[in-house]
């Protein structure tokens, strides 16, 4: 497949116009490799382990959610030099779909809702609210990560889910107004927890966003490379 | 005691000059009540529960770490109106010591080091590094909160501790350069965890900062009002 | 009456969309008291005298032109603490209509035109121009304040009137282009007077804006609380 | 005299370093005429009347307090074209001393204190406080302008005086802290009058600043050209 | 002719709306002279030589491409004082048409295309591309200036031309995409030349923009005053 | 040699503190390759030709004046991807010394002065002024580029020289004040030429800055890779 055709396909799937302003210049073709390729790999983050595995698999294209070049660069040194040397030497392309894939139909949040078997879903400005029949332990099992539960979660029927770092006071208020009993996202802050009108379930950023990439890979016949952060709880 | 004398005492303890720029106008006497008082209460946050308990205890002064008026106000409505009505009607003063107390000798980070029995401590630009003989389960017990452990914590001798939201890449790099084997703070972000050169222990913001206020209250003979966030982990 | 119903009524009268950008967050319900009330008072400014009188009259709602919280607050101390304690303890609501009422039909400028018996009025971008048959001494009497007259006012037929601080060079030029012979407003600056193409009559801010609030109170059956600044001229 | 020598003399009198930042580029030699001249005129503002009279008197230099070019120009049209044509065609120089003369020893505020026979003066950050034995009517007579008196002026001993537009809340608070009973300046605003801790006497900008220029002209043997704004009070 | 009628005519020719934002306040009537005039002169720049010659010819209006007041003025001294004195004393008007004339039909770039006998032209976002049959030596002769040629110009058929300082990477890329073989403009920078995908011909700013003013003058029967910079090449 | 030792040496030669603010993050080690190397090459710009030649020569370090990463990058595509792939794959380091080398003793401007045999030199804020006995044709020959001469250069004794893009009005004025008769630099703009108080000699950016790099390479025993822009004049 050639890069241009692939790009058109990806932009239909996750239109660049859907992205937040802060993603300007940080989505789409972020590293340009060979113009033709046969193998596509997919991952959440382009970590060294992911990149090395993709190269081992002869991937000509690596599709990721988080860009390897978030902070604008005027020097290529240290771990960035190592990573860029691996990618460029292998002539592997890197394609990024970030907030445009969060907002896309069949994107990050839809995959999350499917994984948690949500029904009767209604959209939020980001994420969605649906009926959830799962106990927290089952949510933890399906997501593959431990949870931190803020507040009293004894009677949750309608659950708001937002992939990534979604504990925003405005978004929580919107979810409550639309009937949510609890709010699932990642990266809780003390001040937000203190004033939250809903109990909150905190998973990891990885656990909430990976399902979208896993499902995309499965549907396209790509190889998904898992690289979950090592995380445990005490006690 | 009169407010003016109390203010001088507090400013010796946690000099306003130590505060970060973003605390300008947000520390010191934040709500002015009666000019004379006898009872002082202390807490981490001026939540409704804390304020009501302080009033019940006839406190004329409430000393807190987090201001009740973070976002500059042009209207006093909703929960802010309720809170301000309680405080003002009771003529209770509210005194805030925030980043000036984080940086102060005998402040938030020193109390945390004591609670965790750190030895041979050396200072960071914020927080400190010390030898820690405690297992994570004991750290959790002393802090009174569950922990999330990022990475491999099997051989930690020197532990960096930073009260509050301290998982900053620059600070972690500094800790590593000074010999830390692990980094304890709160409010981890995915991108920071991904690139952290040290394994990290994530407690709660409350658990890390409350000890400084508890110790202050004990030393001064004030009443500390505990209001820990309700938090549990699954599984 | 409940606050929500009252708010709808007030927003019909002085739509928030009419307000200048600098009024963002500074109009509407500025202090929230009891959700139900029976007595409404009205004034130009929420001075301590006005607030105390409103409380004495058991007002549940005080409607004013100038907000008590112009500068965004991160601390409530001094005279602000005293004022807010009075208002909040009494559970009195405060509603502000500022530039939205200046621009509103039947608002500040229309009331001023009526008080001065202007005829054949045409609108300015703020304020209006009309035929005025009154001598300056009669204008002074009706406004209830002494006047300062800049330039030669011997042959004024068409008078521009702008409530508040309206001596803006662009507005004066617009008034002249629309046929005004003189310009009535408050808070003249030397540089504006120097280059003004029209003679100007300077009243007080209070005298020009109070009539709008007085008329509003009269029409609604509210009690208007007068608190005119003490002002005299020498000689 | 040549312009360069004159400039040195003026910069000793009113050092440019004393000026406020907003005067950058707006003081000193503002219009350059002939390099040599014999006659100097002086005025507060370079109005058309002042400029024409200075030209009639064959002035080669006109010293003023307010610049003719406050707003930066990218076009010379209308009244500015007329004024600049007069000045440039006559090869008259224009020298401006503004806030540097306000702050200078023997400058605007010192001249004002002398005119009002103030004794035991102490400096403010701008202006000064002194003992004043004059009744308001005598102050009005000496200044040559009507006064507006805000608040109760029955027992004033120590008077703060600030030439120009000096009714600043911070300056008034400073004056009160230094013992002032009243505050004399120009261009009062409603919000400042409302919250002023001192009664205020409002003269005109011209009346307060002209004495400094008049005295300067007298000491140097220059001709002062008076051009007082036409102002009267009603009633 | 009166200035108002002339202005309408000029604004039809080069509508102000076409100008770049940085020309705000810097085009149209920039110096106002006598309201009626008979003689019009035209030039590229209002240099002292141009202004003096226009005055010698009794011009009441001088039409130029570059404003004499680019940097906003708060003082009129040095060469600006001399120039403004000449213009204002002579009561000569100055009219500026800058980027609005670059973009106008029959403007700077159209005149340039005509001078170089370009055919089959297509527009760029600024300037145009056309078939050019002239050797560089003939281009130099027609423009009346020496050329610097960057890169290999041996086989140019389609030439992009942009009056003024037009060596912009985006514009060059656009020209190449539209089939240009070379790019003619002025004021080349090293970094642009280094990465240019087209060979470039560098003339002078004057040589490229003067033809538009010359042609305008010829069509209107005005006198064009030439004032070419003195330029030679070595070797 | 190891990179760290080399960096210390280079920072002594051209201290980073000398650089302009706009060079922040754009000087020093800009691409990190192998930590040890034996061969150093040097050039003005890291063009593709330069980079390929350096790799052919097995250079482990390439020292250049202009960074390959001027615009901060969030994507590595097109010619940047090609260049970075070459550099990174070869594990070649790239070291940049820009304005810090312009200002350094024995830097760009000193080398230029030596090449032109200037005597009795005095420093400018950037560049210098010296006595020049060379005719323009000899200057052209030594610099290896054609010159454009603006104005009358018939009697130049004292010549100001500024490497790079140095035709700044303030710098030209400074040179004139220090006795210069002419000013040599690159990248002249029309507006600067128009108002220049000195005749100007315009060389190329490359010709003026390369001598500093050539001399540095010669002194250190590095290989200088020449890549002069292709430039000719007509006629």
mmCIF file with all atom_site columns, C-alpha atoms in Angstrom, chain C residues 105-198:
data_model
loop_
_atom_site.group_PDB
_atom_site.id
_atom_site.type_symbol
_atom_site.label_atom_id
_atom_site.label_alt_id
_atom_site.label_comp_id
_atom_site.label_asym_id
_atom_site.label_entity_id
_atom_site.label_seq_id
_atom_site.pdbx_PDB_ins_code
_atom_site.Cartn_x
_atom_site.Cartn_y
_atom_site.Cartn_z
_atom_site.occupancy
_atom_site.B_iso_or_equiv
_atom_site.pdbx_formal_charge
_atom_site.auth_seq_id
_atom_site.auth_comp_id
_atom_site.auth_asym_id
_atom_site.auth_atom_id
_atom_site.pdbx_PDB_model_num
ATOM 1  C CA . UNK C 1 105 ? -34.948 49.925 25.589 1.00 0.00 ? 105 UNK C CA 1
ATOM 2  C CA . UNK C 1 106 ? -36.578 51.651 28.531 1.00 0.00 ? 106 UNK C CA 1
ATOM 3  C CA . UNK C 1 107 ? -33.171 51.579 30.198 1.00 0.00 ? 107 UNK C CA 1
ATOM 4  C CA . UNK C 1 108 ? -30.830 54.171 31.676 1.00 0.00 ? 108 UNK C CA 1
ATOM 5  C CA . UNK C 1 109 ? -30.652 56.478 28.688 1.00 0.00 ? 109 UNK C CA 1
ATOM 6  C CA . UNK C 1 110 ? -34.342 56.391 27.886 1.00 0.00 ? 110 UNK C CA 1
ATOM 7  C CA . UNK C 1 111 ? -35.158 57.309 31.473 1.00 0.00 ? 111 UNK C CA 1
ATOM 8  C CA . UNK C 1 112 ? -32.716 60.189 31.293 1.00 0.00 ? 112 UNK C CA 1
ATOM 9  C CA . UNK C 1 113 ? -34.299 61.478 28.082 1.00 0.00 ? 113 UNK C CA 1
ATOM 10 C CA . UNK C 1 114 ? -37.712 61.336 29.713 1.00 0.00 ? 114 UNK C CA 1
ATOM 11 C CA . UNK C 1 115 ? -36.513 63.171 32.814 1.00 0.00 ? 115 UNK C CA 1
ATOM 12 C CA . UNK C 1 116 ? -35.138 65.971 30.628 1.00 0.00 ? 116 UNK C CA 1
ATOM 13 C CA . UNK C 1 117 ? -38.279 66.017 28.422 1.00 0.00 ? 117 UNK C CA 1
ATOM 14 C CA . UNK C 1 118 ? -36.275 65.423 25.270 1.00 0.00 ? 118 UNK C CA 1
ATOM 15 C CA . UNK C 1 119 ? -38.327 65.255 22.067 1.00 0.00 ? 119 UNK C CA 1
ATOM 16 C CA . UNK C 1 120 ? -37.628 64.048 18.530 1.00 0.00 ? 120 UNK C CA 1
ATOM 17 C CA . UNK C 1 121 ? -34.964 61.699 19.849 1.00 0.00 ? 121 UNK C CA 1
ATOM 18 C CA . UNK C 1 122 ? -32.637 59.667 17.662 1.00 0.00 ? 122 UNK C CA 1
ATOM 19 C CA . UNK C 1 123 ? -30.330 56.961 19.001 1.00 0.00 ? 123 UNK C CA 1
ATOM 20 C CA . UNK C 1 124 ? -26.553 57.106 19.303 1.00 0.00 ? 124 UNK C CA 1
ATOM 21 C CA . UNK C 1 125 ? -24.446 53.932 19.479 1.00 0.00 ? 125 UNK C CA 1
ATOM 22 C CA . UNK C 1 126 ? -24.815 54.624 23.234 1.00 0.00 ? 126 UNK C CA 1
ATOM 23 C CA . UNK C 1 127 ? -27.286 57.248 24.487 1.00 0.00 ? 127 UNK C CA 1
ATOM 24 C CA . UNK C 1 128 ? -29.366 59.512 22.268 1.00 0.00 ? 128 UNK C CA 1
ATOM 25 C CA . UNK C 1 129 ? -29.861 63.006 20.846 1.00 0.00 ? 129 UNK C CA 1
ATOM 26 C CA . UNK C 1 130 ? -33.064 64.983 21.340 1.00 0.00 ? 130 UNK C CA 1
ATOM 27 C CA . UNK C 1 131 ? -34.488 68.478 21.385 1.00 0.00 ? 131 UNK C CA 1
ATOM 28 C CA . UNK C 1 132 ? -34.090 70.044 24.820 1.00 0.00 ? 132 UNK C CA 1
ATOM 29 C CA . UNK C 1 133 ? -36.013 73.139 25.876 1.00 0.00 ? 133 UNK C CA 1
ATOM 30 C CA . UNK C 1 134 ? -34.488 73.351 29.359 1.00 0.00 ? 134 UNK C CA 1
ATOM 31 C CA . UNK C 1 135 ? -31.998 75.883 30.633 1.00 0.00 ? 135 UNK C CA 1
ATOM 32 C CA . UNK C 1 136 ? -28.914 74.447 32.362 1.00 0.00 ? 136 UNK C CA 1
ATOM 33 C CA . UNK C 1 137 ? -30.290 75.532 35.724 1.00 0.00 ? 137 UNK C CA 1
ATOM 34 C CA . UNK C 1 138 ? -33.422 73.476 35.123 1.00 0.00 ? 138 UNK C CA 1
ATOM 35 C CA . UNK C 1 139 ? -31.331 70.497 33.959 1.00 0.00 ? 139 UNK C CA 1
ATOM 36 C CA . UNK C 1 140 ? -29.361 70.785 37.193 1.00 0.00 ? 140 UNK C CA 1
ATOM 37 C CA . UNK C 1 141 ? -32.585 70.938 39.217 1.00 0.00 ? 141 UNK C CA 1
ATOM 38 C CA . UNK C 1 142 ? -34.102 67.902 37.569 1.00 0.00 ? 142 UNK C CA 1
ATOM 39 C CA . UNK C 1 143 ? -30.920 65.841 37.853 1.00 0.00 ? 143 UNK C CA 1
ATOM 40 C CA . UNK C 1 144 ? -30.416 66.972 41.432 1.00 0.00 ? 144 UNK C CA 1
ATOM 41 C CA . UNK C 1 145 ? -26.732 67.752 41.019 1.00 0.00 ? 145 UNK C CA 1
ATOM 42 C CA . UNK C 1 146 ? -24.574 70.768 40.192 1.00 0.00 ? 146 UNK C CA 1
ATOM 43 C CA . UNK C 1 147 ? -23.244 70.946 36.626 1.00 0.00 ? 147 UNK C CA 1
ATOM 44 C CA . UNK C 1 148 ? -19.898 71.878 35.142 1.00 0.00 ? 148 UNK C CA 1
ATOM 45 C CA . UNK C 1 149 ? -20.338 73.505 31.729 1.00 0.00 ? 149 UNK C CA 1
ATOM 46 C CA . UNK C 1 150 ? -17.395 73.250 29.303 1.00 0.00 ? 150 UNK C CA 1
ATOM 47 C CA . UNK C 1 151 ? -17.511 75.769 26.466 1.00 0.00 ? 151 UNK C CA 1
ATOM 48 C CA . UNK C 1 152 ? -20.275 78.058 25.280 1.00 0.00 ? 152 UNK C CA 1
ATOM 49 C CA . UNK C 1 153 ? -23.749 76.694 25.955 1.00 0.00 ? 153 UNK C CA 1
ATOM 50 C CA . UNK C 1 154 ? -25.741 79.772 24.927 1.00 0.00 ? 154 UNK C CA 1
ATOM 51 C CA . UNK C 1 155 ? -27.599 78.253 21.974 1.00 0.00 ? 155 UNK C CA 1
ATOM 52 C CA . UNK C 1 156 ? -28.295 74.592 22.569 1.00 0.00 ? 156 UNK C CA 1
ATOM 53 C CA . UNK C 1 157 ? -31.307 73.055 20.858 1.00 0.00 ? 157 UNK C CA 1
ATOM 54 C CA . UNK C 1 158 ? -30.290 69.487 20.239 1.00 0.00 ? 158 UNK C CA 1
ATOM 55 C CA . UNK C 1 159 ? -28.705 67.816 23.239 1.00 0.00 ? 159 UNK C CA 1
ATOM 56 C CA . UNK C 1 160 ? -26.856 64.477 23.295 1.00 0.00 ? 160 UNK C CA 1
ATOM 57 C CA . UNK C 1 161 ? -27.259 62.581 26.576 1.00 0.00 ? 161 UNK C CA 1
ATOM 58 C CA . UNK C 1 162 ? -25.220 59.572 27.666 1.00 0.00 ? 162 UNK C CA 1
ATOM 59 C CA . UNK C 1 163 ? -25.646 58.108 31.157 1.00 0.00 ? 163 UNK C CA 1
ATOM 60 C CA . UNK C 1 164 ? -22.499 57.264 33.120 1.00 0.00 ? 164 UNK C CA 1
ATOM 61 C CA . UNK C 1 165 ? -18.981 57.998 31.938 1.00 0.00 ? 165 UNK C CA 1
ATOM 62 C CA . UNK C 1 166 ? -19.797 58.845 28.319 1.00 0.00 ? 166 UNK C CA 1
ATOM 63 C CA . UNK C 1 167 ? -17.378 61.593 27.253 1.00 0.00 ? 167 UNK C CA 1
ATOM 64 C CA . UNK C 1 168 ? -15.757 59.526 24.531 1.00 0.00 ? 168 UNK C CA 1
ATOM 65 C CA . UNK C 1 169 ? -14.286 61.392 21.514 1.00 0.00 ? 169 UNK C CA 1
ATOM 66 C CA . UNK C 1 170 ? -15.863 58.955 19.061 1.00 0.00 ? 170 UNK C CA 1
ATOM 67 C CA . UNK C 1 171 ? -19.263 59.277 20.685 1.00 0.00 ? 171 UNK C CA 1
ATOM 68 C CA . UNK C 1 172 ? -19.043 63.075 20.735 1.00 0.00 ? 172 UNK C CA 1
ATOM 69 C CA . UNK C 1 173 ? -18.112 63.086 17.053 1.00 0.00 ? 173 UNK C CA 1
ATOM 70 C CA . UNK C 1 174 ? -21.059 60.807 16.301 1.00 0.00 ? 174 UNK C CA 1
ATOM 71 C CA . UNK C 1 175 ? -23.389 63.119 18.233 1.00 0.00 ? 175 UNK C CA 1
ATOM 72 C CA . UNK C 1 176 ? -22.142 66.151 16.342 1.00 0.00 ? 176 UNK C CA 1
ATOM 73 C CA . UNK C 1 177 ? -22.576 64.388 13.020 1.00 0.00 ? 177 UNK C CA 1
ATOM 74 C CA . UNK C 1 178 ? -26.167 63.658 14.023 1.00 0.00 ? 178 UNK C CA 1
ATOM 75 C CA . UNK C 1 179 ? -26.874 67.301 14.744 1.00 0.00 ? 179 UNK C CA 1
ATOM 76 C CA . UNK C 1 180 ? -26.210 67.682 18.470 1.00 0.00 ? 180 UNK C CA 1
ATOM 77 C CA . UNK C 1 181 ? -25.292 71.179 19.762 1.00 0.00 ? 181 UNK C CA 1
ATOM 78 C CA . UNK C 1 182 ? -24.074 69.981 23.163 1.00 0.00 ? 182 UNK C CA 1
ATOM 79 C CA . UNK C 1 183 ? -23.201 66.771 24.992 1.00 0.00 ? 183 UNK C CA 1
ATOM 80 C CA . UNK C 1 184 ? -24.337 65.814 28.519 1.00 0.00 ? 184 UNK C CA 1
ATOM 81 C CA . UNK C 1 185 ? -22.515 63.086 30.424 1.00 0.00 ? 185 UNK C CA 1
ATOM 82 C CA . UNK C 1 186 ? -20.193 62.535 33.423 1.00 0.00 ? 186 UNK C CA 1
ATOM 83 C CA . UNK C 1 187 ? -16.451 62.225 34.249 1.00 0.00 ? 187 UNK C CA 1
ATOM 84 C CA . UNK C 1 188 ? -14.871 64.633 31.763 1.00 0.00 ? 188 UNK C CA 1
ATOM 85 C CA . UNK C 1 189 ? -11.184 64.336 31.028 1.00 0.00 ? 189 UNK C CA 1
ATOM 86 C CA . UNK C 1 190 ? -8.964  67.322 30.190 1.00 0.00 ? 190 UNK C CA 1
ATOM 87 C CA . UNK C 1 191 ? -7.785  65.877 26.875 1.00 0.00 ? 191 UNK C CA 1
ATOM 88 C CA . UNK C 1 192 ? -11.355 65.156 25.764 1.00 0.00 ? 192 UNK C CA 1
ATOM 89 C CA . UNK C 1 193 ? -12.588 68.609 26.747 1.00 0.00 ? 193 UNK C CA 1
ATOM 90 C CA . UNK C 1 194 ? -9.647  70.191 24.909 1.00 0.00 ? 194 UNK C CA 1
ATOM 91 C CA . UNK C 1 195 ? -10.479 68.588 21.584 1.00 0.00 ? 195 UNK C CA 1
ATOM 92 C CA . UNK C 1 196 ? -14.250 68.326 21.875 1.00 0.00 ? 196 UNK C CA 1
ATOM 93 C CA . UNK C 1 197 ? -16.096 69.684 18.824 1.00 0.00 ? 197 UNK C CA 1
ATOM 94 C CA . UNK C 1 198 ? -19.172 70.287 21.035 1.00 0.00 ? 198 UNK C CA 1
#
